[in-house]
Amino acid sequence: MEDEISSFFESSPPLKNMKEITEKLNQFIELNSSSQGGRRIACVTSGGTTVPLEQRCVRYIDNFSSGNRGAASTENFVKAGYAVIFLYRRGTCQPYCRSLPDDPFLECFEFPDNTNIQVHKSHLEAVEMAVMDQQAAVAEGRLLKLPFSTIYEYLQMLRLIATALKDVGPCSMFYLAAAVSDFYVPWESMTEHKIESGSGPLDIRLAQVPKMLSILRSNWAPKAFCISFKLETDSKILIEKATKALRKYKVHAVVANELSTRKEEVVVVSSSGNVVVRRECDKPESIVEDNLIRLIVDRHSTYIKESHN
Amino acid sequence: MEDEISSFFESSPPLKNMKEITEKLNQFIELNSSSQGGRRIACVTSGGTTVPLEQRCVRYIDNFSSGNRGAASTENFVKAGYAVIFLYRRGTCQPYCRSLPDDPFLECFEFPDNTNIQVHKSHLEAVEMAVMDQQAAVAEGRLLKLPFSTIYEYLQMLRLIATALKDVGPCSMFYLAAAVSDFYVPWESMTEHKIESGSGPLDIRLAQVPKMLSILRSNWAPKAFCISFKLETDSKILIEKATKALRKYKVHAVVANELSTRKEEVVVVSSSGNVVVRRECDKPESIVEDNLIRLIVDRHSTYIKESHN
């Protein structure tokens, strides 16, 4: 397993801006570790990773993920006093932007007198909240956003973050909501140029991406509180799969989602039993992440207390 | 070939909002056909199509395409007096938004006195232009934006548009800049649930997507002026492939792009010879689409004149 992991990293195209990311990370962690006696720091991963099929990539395999879960969870962690490293897929949903229209940039504005641009009244409150909350979180140094696209970028960045958070110990958390590819084409066996069409069907053999969760738990950040996610489309196998993942990767909880009901409820699977978390149906504004993050933060508090004993 | 095409459409999951799209299309075409003695109408396709690997889709194959070419070309067609049907991949680049920052929504605003939200001075001009130009084009009824995600949606929508444009004849144009999948998993042979990981490598067999260009030319809209695109990463085979496509699909021109230089130059391949089109290097604001659309519009004018003889 460790061999597979090191060969994955050795064959990955290296991160282009590694130095810049490392500097930002260290600064962020230092600031938050020394603020108010040490803030808790969560690394929230969000959105899907891509798997290139060609080195000069035209085609790639992607995982469907809007990034809504990660963005909404980030807002809730910040509200609960955490500093958040938001490791997100480029172009997916951003924190504080959930209540904006689909194409916010072009739909939010009007020109009442044909000269001065203004935010349309019907969107004004949503826009003000989005911009103000986001800018406040960034200004307080409590939100660091780091974008990725490929599985190679994602796993290298996750390793960087985990290593940088090592000294934060039990006060750090990994909340791994990103939809990470299970299969990939190893870089060295990948064709350089665009695969040619026109000659019948195409057969692709995909290798399994080595599971990094074990090594994150055992080596990279063994003292961090760690939450992973399991998404299935078949509700019959969901809980069984989540339970297996809990045991195999020794994470502190697995959040089990079913694709069609994931905005209504999730099940938090942990060694202390399974808890169904729902959004509050009588409040239209309520989202499942409000209750989910409350539960996770409670569990994290217990974990920190127990770690100090 | 026709068999393959009809079986592709028969097995595709049907468009959800077909009635609404058809109504919008007919209204748009009627308005523009009767305005100023009949405006020219271009259908610009933009962005990549996705190919689901599961019916309840978690994973899919995608084509890398920012949508920049389609968005910039749309602006230029509108400027040249055309009405444009912009058939674009959800989430890709929109017309008039090229000069905005990456994450425009959160970066463009400021609160100078902590109460009133304002567009940041450094972005004000770009934002005003983007919003004003887009709103003017929509208000004049000269820009209709229709989003797609999958190859199934794209090809069904393209057929709807082509059929609706049939009566516009030589004044209609197809400018097919979208990056359309060459391979797909036929719907009926697709697994319903998420493919399970954990049991070694995954083999996928992909069928070829039937080429719709031939039937667009021969049946759907035989009198329309038709421009297709060819993208390669290997410059050695690019012109040969573009020339083959010109002959095979009987389009009026093929725009040949090489992935790494596509923002600097393209080659327009047609029966009258190959023309290299470059952006004007001494003007930093200049883009290759300025000269490209000028050339295409000229060719279209000649085509319309010849059709009337």
CSV table of N, CA and C in Angstrom, one decimal, chain A residues 160-309:
chain,number,residue,atom,x,y,z
A,160,LEU,N,0.3,18.4,1.6
A,160,LEU,CA,0.9,19.6,2.1
A,160,LEU,C,0.2,20.1,3.3
A,161,ILE,N,-1.2,20.2,3.2
A,161,ILE,CA,-2.0,20.7,4.3
A,161,ILE,C,-1.9,19.9,5.5
A,162,ALA,N,-1.9,18.5,5.3
A,162,ALA,CA,-1.9,17.6,6.5
A,162,ALA,C,-0.6,17.8,7.2
A,163,THR,N,0.5,17.8,6.4
A,163,THR,CA,1.8,18.0,7.0
A,163,THR,C,2.0,19.3,7.8
A,164,ALA,N,1.4,20.4,7.1
A,164,ALA,CA,1.5,21.7,7.8
A,164,ALA,C,0.7,21.7,9.1
A,165,LEU,N,-0.4,20.9,9.1
A,165,LEU,CA,-1.3,21.0,10.3
A,165,LEU,C,-0.8,20.0,11.4
A,166,LYS,N,0.2,19.3,11.2
A,166,LYS,CA,0.6,18.2,12.1
A,166,LYS,C,0.8,18.8,13.6
A,167,ASP,N,1.4,19.9,13.7
A,167,ASP,CA,1.6,20.5,15.1
A,167,ASP,C,0.3,21.0,15.7
A,168,VAL,N,-0.7,21.2,14.9
A,168,VAL,CA,-1.9,21.7,15.5
A,168,VAL,C,-2.6,20.6,16.3
A,169,GLY,N,-2.3,19.3,15.9
A,169,GLY,CA,-2.7,18.2,16.7
A,169,GLY,C,-4.2,18.0,16.7
A,170,PRO,N,-4.8,17.7,17.9
A,170,PRO,CA,-6.2,17.4,18.0
A,170,PRO,C,-7.1,18.5,17.6
A,171,CYS,N,-6.6,19.8,17.7
A,171,CYS,CA,-7.4,20.9,17.3
A,171,CYS,C,-7.6,21.1,15.8
A,172,SER,N,-6.9,20.3,15.0
A,172,SER,CA,-7.2,20.3,13.6
A,172,SER,C,-8.2,19.2,13.2
A,173,MET,N,-8.8,19.5,12.1
A,173,MET,CA,-9.9,18.5,11.6
A,173,MET,C,-9.7,18.4,10.1
A,174,PHE,N,-10.0,17.2,9.6
A,174,PHE,CA,-10.1,17.0,8.1
A,174,PHE,C,-11.6,16.6,7.9
A,175,TYR,N,-12.2,17.4,7.0
A,175,TYR,CA,-13.6,17.2,6.7
A,175,TYR,C,-13.6,16.9,5.2
A,176,LEU,N,-13.6,15.7,4.8
A,176,LEU,CA,-13.2,15.3,3.4
A,176,LEU,C,-14.4,15.1,2.5
A,177,ALA,N,-15.1,16.2,2.2
A,177,ALA,CA,-16.3,16.2,1.4
A,177,ALA,C,-16.1,16.1,-0.1
A,178,ALA,N,-14.8,16.3,-0.6
A,178,ALA,CA,-14.6,16.2,-2.0
A,178,ALA,C,-14.9,14.9,-2.6
A,179,ALA,N,-15.3,14.8,-3.8
A,179,ALA,CA,-15.6,13.6,-4.5
A,179,ALA,C,-14.3,13.2,-5.3
A,180,VAL,N,-13.5,12.3,-4.6
A,180,VAL,CA,-12.2,12.0,-5.1
A,180,VAL,C,-12.3,10.8,-6.1
A,181,SER,N,-11.7,10.9,-7.2
A,181,SER,CA,-11.7,9.8,-8.2
A,181,SER,C,-11.2,8.5,-7.6
A,182,ASP,N,-11.9,7.4,-7.9
A,182,ASP,CA,-11.4,6.0,-7.5
A,182,ASP,C,-10.5,5.4,-8.5
A,183,PHE,N,-10.6,5.9,-9.8
A,183,PHE,CA,-9.8,5.3,-10.9
A,183,PHE,C,-9.0,6.4,-11.6
A,184,TYR,N,-7.9,6.0,-12.2
A,184,TYR,CA,-7.1,7.0,-12.9
A,184,TYR,C,-6.2,6.3,-13.9
A,185,VAL,N,-5.7,7.1,-14.9
A,185,VAL,CA,-4.7,6.5,-15.8
A,185,VAL,C,-3.3,7.0,-15.3
A,186,PRO,N,-2.4,6.1,-14.9
A,186,PRO,CA,-1.1,6.5,-14.4
A,186,PRO,C,-0.4,7.3,-15.5
A,187,TRP,N,0.2,8.4,-15.0
A,187,TRP,CA,0.8,9.4,-15.9
A,187,TRP,C,1.7,8.8,-16.9
A,188,GLU,N,2.6,7.9,-16.5
A,188,GLU,CA,3.6,7.3,-17.4
A,188,GLU,C,3.0,6.4,-18.5
A,189,SER,N,1.8,5.9,-18.2
A,189,SER,CA,1.2,5.0,-19.2
A,189,SER,C,0.1,5.8,-20.1
A,190,MET,N,0.1,7.1,-19.9
A,190,MET,CA,-0.9,8.0,-20.6
A,190,MET,C,-0.3,8.4,-21.9
A,191,THR,N,-1.2,8.4,-22.9
A,191,THR,CA,-0.8,8.9,-24.2
A,191,THR,C,-0.5,10.4,-24.1
A,192,GLU,N,0.5,10.9,-24.9
A,192,GLU,CA,0.8,12.3,-24.8
A,192,GLU,C,-0.3,13.2,-25.5
A,193,HIS,N,-0.6,12.8,-26.8
A,193,HIS,CA,-1.5,13.6,-27.6
A,193,HIS,C,-3.0,13.1,-27.5
A,194,LYS,N,-3.9,14.0,-28.0
A,194,LYS,CA,-5.3,13.7,-28.0
A,194,LYS,C,-5.5,12.3,-28.6
A,195,ILE,N,-6.3,11.5,-28.0
A,195,ILE,CA,-6.7,10.2,-28.5
A,195,ILE,C,-7.4,10.4,-29.8
A,196,GLU,N,-7.0,9.6,-30.9
A,196,GLU,CA,-7.7,9.8,-32.2
A,196,GLU,C,-9.0,9.1,-32.2
A,197,SER,N,-10.0,9.7,-32.8
A,197,SER,CA,-11.3,9.0,-33.0
A,197,SER,C,-11.3,8.5,-34.5
A,198,GLY,N,-12.3,7.8,-34.8
A,198,GLY,CA,-12.5,7.4,-36.2
A,198,GLY,C,-12.1,6.0,-36.4
A,199,SER,N,-11.6,5.3,-35.4
A,199,SER,CA,-11.3,3.9,-35.7
A,199,SER,C,-12.0,2.9,-34.7
A,200,GLY,N,-13.3,3.0,-34.6
A,200,GLY,CA,-14.0,2.1,-33.8
A,200,GLY,C,-14.1,2.4,-32.3
A,201,PRO,N,-14.5,1.5,-31.5
A,201,PRO,CA,-14.6,1.8,-30.1
A,201,PRO,C,-13.3,2.0,-29.4
A,202,LEU,N,-13.3,2.6,-28.2
A,202,LEU,CA,-12.1,2.9,-27.5
A,202,LEU,C,-12.2,2.2,-26.2
A,203,ASP,N,-11.1,1.4,-25.9
A,203,ASP,CA,-11.0,0.7,-24.6
A,203,ASP,C,-10.1,1.4,-23.7
A,204,ILE,N,-10.5,1.7,-22.5
A,204,ILE,CA,-9.7,2.4,-21.5
A,204,ILE,C,-9.5,1.5,-20.3
A,205,ARG,N,-8.3,1.3,-19.8
A,205,ARG,CA,-8.1,0.6,-18.6
A,205,ARG,C,-7.7,1.6,-17.5
A,206,LEU,N,-8.4,1.6,-16.5
A,206,LEU,CA,-8.2,2.6,-15.4
A,206,LEU,C,-7.6,1.8,-14.2
A,207,ALA,N,-6.6,2.4,-13.6
A,207,ALA,CA,-6.0,1.8,-12.4
A,207,ALA,C,-6.7,2.4,-11.1
A,208,GLN,N,-6.7,1.7,-10.0
A,208,GLN,CA,-7.3,2.3,-8.8
A,208,GLN,C,-6.4,3.3,-8.2
A,209,VAL,N,-7.0,4.4,-7.8
A,209,VAL,CA,-6.2,5.5,-7.1
A,209,VAL,C,-5.9,4.9,-5.7
A,210,PRO,N,-4.6,4.9,-5.2
A,210,PRO,CA,-4.4,4.4,-3.9
A,210,PRO,C,-5.1,5.2,-2.9
A,211,LYS,N,-5.7,4.5,-1.9
A,211,LYS,CA,-6.5,5.2,-0.9
A,211,LYS,C,-5.6,6.0,0.1
A,212,MET,N,-5.7,7.3,0.1
A,212,MET,CA,-4.8,8.1,0.9
A,212,MET,C,-5.2,8.3,2.3
A,213,LEU,N,-6.5,7.9,2.6
A,213,LEU,CA,-7.0,8.1,3.9
A,213,LEU,C,-6.2,7.4,5.0
A,214,SER,N,-5.8,6.1,4.7
A,214,SER,CA,-5.0,5.4,5.7
A,214,SER,C,-3.8,6.1,6.1
A,215,ILE,N,-3.1,6.6,5.1
A,215,ILE,CA,-1.8,7.3,5.4
A,215,ILE,C,-2.0,8.7,6.0
A,216,LEU,N,-3.1,9.3,5.6
A,216,LEU,CA,-3.4,10.6,6.3
A,216,LEU,C,-3.5,10.3,7.8
A,217,ARG,N,-4.3,9.3,8.1
A,217,ARG,CA,-4.5,8.9,9.5
A,217,ARG,C,-3.2,8.5,10.2
A,218,SER,N,-2.5,7.6,9.5
A,218,SER,CA,-1.3,7.0,10.2
A,218,SER,C,-0.1,7.9,10.2
A,219,ASN,N,0.2,8.6,9.1
A,219,ASN,CA,1.4,9.3,9.0
A,219,ASN,C,1.3,10.8,8.9
A,220,TRP,N,0.5,11.3,8.0
A,220,TRP,CA,0.5,12.7,7.7
A,220,TRP,C,0.0,13.6,8.9
A,221,ALA,N,-1.1,13.2,9.5
A,221,ALA,CA,-1.7,14.0,10.6
A,221,ALA,C,-2.4,13.1,11.5
A,222,PRO,N,-1.7,12.2,12.3
A,222,PRO,CA,-2.3,11.2,13.0
A,222,PRO,C,-3.2,11.7,14.2
A,223,LYS,N,-2.9,12.9,14.7
A,223,LYS,CA,-3.7,13.4,15.8
A,223,LYS,C,-5.0,14.2,15.4
A,224,ALA,N,-5.1,14.5,14.1
A,224,ALA,CA,-6.2,15.3,13.6
A,224,ALA,C,-7.5,14.5,13.7
A,225,PHE,N,-8.6,15.2,14.0
A,225,PHE,CA,-9.9,14.6,13.9
A,225,PHE,C,-10.3,14.5,12.5
A,226,CYS,N,-10.8,13.3,12.1
A,226,CYS,CA,-11.0,13.1,10.7
A,226,CYS,C,-12.3,12.5,10.3
A,227,ILE,N,-13.0,13.3,9.4
A,227,ILE,CA,-14.4,12.9,8.9
A,227,ILE,C,-14.3,12.6,7.4
A,228,SER,N,-14.7,11.4,7.0
A,228,SER,CA,-14.7,11.2,5.6
A,228,SER,C,-16.2,11.0,5.1
A,229,PHE,N,-16.4,11.0,3.8
A,229,PHE,CA,-17.7,10.9,3.2
A,229,PHE,C,-17.9,9.7,2.3
A,230,LYS,N,-19.1,9.2,2.3
A,230,LYS,CA,-19.4,8.1,1.4
A,230,LYS,C,-20.7,8.5,0.6
A,231,LEU,N,-20.6,8.5,-0.7
A,231,LEU,CA,-21.8,8.8,-1.5
A,231,LEU,C,-22.1,7.5,-2.3
A,232,GLU,N,-23.4,7.1,-2.3
A,232,GLU,CA,-23.8,6.0,-3.1
A,232,GLU,C,-25.2,6.4,-3.8
A,233,THR,N,-25.5,5.7,-4.9
A,233,THR,CA,-26.8,6.0,-5.5
A,233,THR,C,-27.8,4.9,-5.1
A,234,ASP,N,-27.2,3.8,-4.5
A,234,ASP,CA,-28.1,2.7,-4.1
A,234,ASP,C,-28.1,2.7,-2.5
A,235,SER,N,-29.3,3.0,-2.0
A,235,SER,CA,-29.4,3.2,-0.5
A,235,SER,C,-29.2,1.8,0.2
A,236,LYS,N,-29.4,0.7,-0.5
A,236,LYS,CA,-29.3,-0.6,0.1
A,236,LYS,C,-27.8,-0.9,0.6
A,237,ILE,N,-26.8,-0.4,-0.1
A,237,ILE,CA,-25.5,-0.7,0.2
A,237,ILE,C,-24.8,0.4,1.0
A,238,LEU,N,-25.5,1.6,1.1
A,238,LEU,CA,-24.8,2.8,1.6
A,238,LEU,C,-24.2,2.6,3.0
A,239,ILE,N,-25.0,2.2,4.0
A,239,ILE,CA,-24.6,2.1,5.4
A,239,ILE,C,-23.5,1.1,5.6
A,240,GLU,N,-23.7,0.0,4.9
A,240,GLU,CA,-22.7,-1.1,4.9
A,240,GLU,C,-21.3,-0.6,4.5
A,241,LYS,N,-21.4,0.2,3.3
A,241,LYS,CA,-20.1,0.7,2.8
A,241,LYS,C,-19.5,1.7,3.7
A,242,ALA,N,-20.3,2.6,4.3
A,242,ALA,CA,-19.8,3.6,5.2
A,242,ALA,C,-19.2,2.9,6.4
A,243,THR,N,-19.8,1.9,6.9
A,243,THR,CA,-19.3,1.2,8.1
A,243,THR,C,-18.0,0.5,7.8
A,244,LYS,N,-17.9,-0.1,6.7
A,244,LYS,CA,-16.6,-0.7,6.2
A,244,LYS,C,-15.5,0.4,6.2
A,245,ALA,N,-15.8,1.5,5.6
A,245,ALA,CA,-14.8,2.6,5.5
A,245,ALA,C,-14.4,3.1,6.8
A,246,LEU,N,-15.3,3.2,7.8
A,246,LEU,CA,-15.0,3.6,9.1
A,246,LEU,C,-13.9,2.7,9.7
A,247,ARG,N,-14.1,1.4,9.6
A,247,ARG,CA,-13.2,0.4,10.2
A,247,ARG,C,-11.9,0.4,9.4
A,248,LYS,N,-11.9,0.4,8.1
A,248,LYS,CA,-10.7,0.3,7.3
A,248,LYS,C,-9.8,1.5,7.4
A,249,TYR,N,-10.4,2.7,7.4
A,249,TYR,CA,-9.5,3.9,7.4
A,249,TYR,C,-9.3,4.5,8.8
A,250,LYS,N,-10.0,3.9,9.8
A,250,LYS,CA,-9.9,4.4,11.2
A,250,LYS,C,-10.2,5.9,11.3
A,251,VAL,N,-11.2,6.4,10.5
A,251,VAL,CA,-11.5,7.8,10.7
A,251,VAL,C,-12.5,7.9,11.9
A,252,HIS,N,-12.8,9.1,12.3
A,252,HIS,CA,-13.6,9.3,13.5
A,252,HIS,C,-15.1,9.2,13.2
A,253,ALA,N,-15.5,9.5,12.0
A,253,ALA,CA,-16.9,9.3,11.5
A,253,ALA,C,-16.9,9.3,10.0
A,254,VAL,N,-17.9,8.7,9.5
A,254,VAL,CA,-18.1,8.7,8.0
A,254,VAL,C,-19.5,9.3,7.8
A,255,VAL,N,-19.6,10.3,7.0
A,255,VAL,CA,-20.9,10.9,6.6
A,255,VAL,C,-21.5,10.2,5.4
A,256,ALA,N,-22.6,9.4,5.5
A,256,ALA,CA,-23.1,8.6,4.4
A,256,ALA,C,-24.2,9.4,3.7
A,257,ASN,N,-24.1,9.6,2.4
A,257,ASN,CA,-25.1,10.3,1.6
A,257,ASN,C,-25.6,9.4,0.5
A,258,GLU,N,-26.9,9.6,0.3
A,258,GLU,CA,-27.5,8.9,-0.9
A,258,GLU,C,-27.7,10.1,-1.9
A,259,LEU,N,-27.4,9.8,-3.2
A,259,LEU,CA,-27.4,10.9,-4.2
A,259,LEU,C,-28.7,11.7,-4.2
A,260,SER,N,-29.8,11.0,-4.2
A,260,SER,CA,-31.1,11.6,-4.5
A,260,SER,C,-31.7,12.3,-3.2
A,261,THR,N,-31.2,11.9,-2.0
A,261,THR,CA,-31.8,12.6,-0.8
A,261,THR,C,-30.7,13.3,0.0
A,262,ARG,N,-29.6,13.6,-0.6
A,262,ARG,CA,-28.4,14.1,0.2
A,262,ARG,C,-28.7,15.5,0.7
A,263,LYS,N,-29.6,16.3,0.1
A,263,LYS,CA,-29.9,17.6,0.6
A,263,LYS,C,-30.9,17.6,1.8
A,264,GLU,N,-31.6,16.4,2.0
A,264,GLU,CA,-32.5,16.3,3.0
A,264,GLU,C,-32.0,15.6,4.3
A,265,GLU,N,-31.2,14.6,4.1
A,265,GLU,CA,-30.6,13.9,5.3
A,265,GLU,C,-29.3,13.2,4.9
A,266,VAL,N,-28.5,13.0,6.0
A,266,VAL,CA,-27.3,12.2,5.9
A,266,VAL,C,-27.3,11.3,7.2
A,267,VAL,N,-26.4,10.3,7.1
A,267,VAL,CA,-26.3,9.5,8.3
A,267,VAL,C,-24.8,9.6,8.8
A,268,VAL,N,-24.6,10.0,10.0
A,268,VAL,CA,-23.2,10.0,10.6
A,268,VAL,C,-22.9,8.7,11.2
A,269,VAL,N,-22.0,7.9,10.6
A,269,VAL,CA,-21.7,6.6,11.1
A,269,VAL,C,-20.4,6.7,11.9
A,270,SER,N,-20.4,6.2,13.1
A,270,SER,CA,-19.2,6.3,13.9
A,270,SER,C,-19.2,5.1,14.9
A,271,SER,N,-18.2,4.9,15.7
A,271,SER,CA,-18.1,3.8,16.6
A,271,SER,C,-19.1,3.9,17.7
A,272,SER,N,-19.7,5.1,17.9
A,272,SER,CA,-20.7,5.2,18.9
A,272,SER,C,-22.1,5.0,18.4
A,273,GLY,N,-22.2,4.5,17.1
A,273,GLY,CA,-23.5,4.3,16.5
A,273,GLY,C,-23.8,5.2,15.4
A,274,ASN,N,-25.0,5.0,14.7
A,274,ASN,CA,-25.3,5.8,13.5
A,274,ASN,C,-26.4,6.9,13.9
A,275,VAL,N,-26.1,8.1,13.5
A,275,VAL,CA,-27.1,9.2,13.8
A,275,VAL,C,-27.6,9.7,12.5
A,276,VAL,N,-28.9,9.8,12.3
A,276,VAL,CA,-29.5,10.4,11.1
A,276,VAL,C,-29.6,11.9,11.4
A,277,VAL,N,-29.1,12.7,10.5
A,277,VAL,CA,-29.1,14.1,10.6
A,277,VAL,C,-30.0,14.7,9.5
A,278,ARG,N,-31.1,15.4,9.8
A,278,ARG,CA,-32.0,16.0,8.8
A,278,ARG,C,-31.9,17.5,8.8
A,279,ARG,N,-32.3,18.1,7.7
A,279,ARG,CA,-32.5,19.5,7.7
A,279,ARG,C,-33.9,19.8,8.4
A,280,GLU,N,-34.1,21.0,8.9
A,280,GLU,CA,-35.4,21.3,9.6
A,280,GLU,C,-36.4,21.6,8.6
A,281,CYS,N,-37.3,20.7,8.4
A,281,CYS,CA,-38.3,20.8,7.3
A,281,CYS,C,-39.2,22.0,7.4
A,282,ASP,N,-39.5,22.4,8.6
A,282,ASP,CA,-40.4,23.5,8.8
A,282,ASP,C,-39.8,24.9,8.5
A,283,LYS,N,-38.5,24.9,8.4
A,283,LYS,CA,-37.8,26.2,8.1
A,283,LYS,C,-37.2,26.1,6.6
A,284,PRO,N,-37.8,26.9,5.7
A,284,PRO,CA,-37.3,26.7,4.3
A,284,PRO,C,-35.9,27.1,4.1
A,285,GLU,N,-35.3,27.9,5.0
A,285,GLU,CA,-33.9,28.3,4.8
A,285,GLU,C,-32.9,27.3,5.4
A,286,SER,N,-33.5,26.4,6.1
A,286,SER,CA,-32.6,25.4,6.8
A,286,SER,C,-31.9,24.4,5.9
A,287,ILE,N,-30.7,24.1,6.1
A,287,ILE,CA,-30.0,23.1,5.3
A,287,ILE,C,-29.4,22.0,6.2
A,288,VAL,N,-29.2,20.9,5.7
A,288,VAL,CA,-28.8,19.7,6.5
A,288,VAL,C,-27.4,20.0,7.2
A,289,GLU,N,-26.6,20.9,6.5
A,289,GLU,CA,-25.3,21.2,7.1
A,289,GLU,C,-25.4,22.0,8.4
A,290,ASP,N,-26.5,22.7,8.7
A,290,ASP,CA,-26.6,23.4,10.0
A,290,ASP,C,-26.5,22.4,11.1
A,291,ASN,N,-27.3,21.3,11.0
A,291,ASN,CA,-27.3,20.3,12.1
A,291,ASN,C,-26.1,19.4,12.0
A,292,LEU,N,-25.7,19.2,10.8
A,292,LEU,CA,-24.5,18.3,10.7
A,292,LEU,C,-23.2,18.9,11.3
A,293,ILE,N,-23.0,20.2,11.0
A,293,ILE,CA,-21.8,20.8,11.6
A,293,ILE,C,-21.9,20.9,13.1
A,294,ARG,N,-23.1,21.2,13.6
A,294,ARG,CA,-23.3,21.3,15.0
A,294,ARG,C,-22.8,19.9,15.7
A,295,LEU,N,-23.3,18.8,15.1
A,295,LEU,CA,-22.9,17.5,15.6
A,295,LEU,C,-21.4,17.3,15.5
A,296,ILE,N,-20.8,17.6,14.4
A,296,ILE,CA,-19.4,17.3,14.2
A,296,ILE,C,-18.6,18.2,15.1
A,297,VAL,N,-19.0,19.4,15.3
A,297,VAL,CA,-18.2,20.3,16.2
A,297,VAL,C,-18.3,19.8,17.7
A,298,ASP,N,-19.5,19.3,18.1
A,298,ASP,CA,-19.6,18.6,19.4
A,298,ASP,C,-18.7,17.5,19.6
A,299,ARG,N,-18.7,16.6,18.5
A,299,ARG,CA,-17.8,15.4,18.6
A,299,ARG,C,-16.3,15.8,18.6
A,300,HIS,N,-16.0,16.9,17.9
A,300,HIS,CA,-14.6,17.4,17.9
A,300,HIS,C,-14.2,17.9,19.3
A,301,SER,N,-15.2,18.6,19.9
A,301,SER,CA,-14.9,19.1,21.3
A,301,SER,C,-14.6,17.9,22.2
A,302,THR,N,-15.4,16.9,22.2
A,302,THR,CA,-15.2,15.7,23.0
A,302,THR,C,-13.8,15.1,22.7
A,303,TYR,N,-13.5,15.0,21.4
A,303,TYR,CA,-12.2,14.4,21.0
A,303,TYR,C,-11.0,15.2,21.6
A,304,ILE,N,-11.2,16.6,21.5
A,304,ILE,CA,-10.1,17.4,22.0
A,304,ILE,C,-9.9,17.2,23.5
A,305,LYS,N,-11.0,17.2,24.3
A,305,LYS,CA,-11.0,17.0,25.7
A,305,LYS,C,-10.3,15.6,26.0
A,306,GLU,N,-10.8,14.6,25.3
A,306,GLU,CA,-10.2,13.2,25.6
A,306,GLU,C,-8.7,13.2,25.3
A,307,SER,N,-8.3,13.9,24.2
A,307,SER,CA,-6.9,13.9,23.9
A,307,SER,C,-6.0,14.5,24.9
A,308,HIS,N,-6.6,15.5,25.7
A,308,HIS,CA,-5.8,16.1,26.8
A,308,HIS,C,-5.7,15.3,28.0
A,309,ASN,N,-6.5,14.3,28.1
A,309,ASN,CA,-6.5,13.5,29.4
A,309,ASN,C,-5.4,12.5,29.4
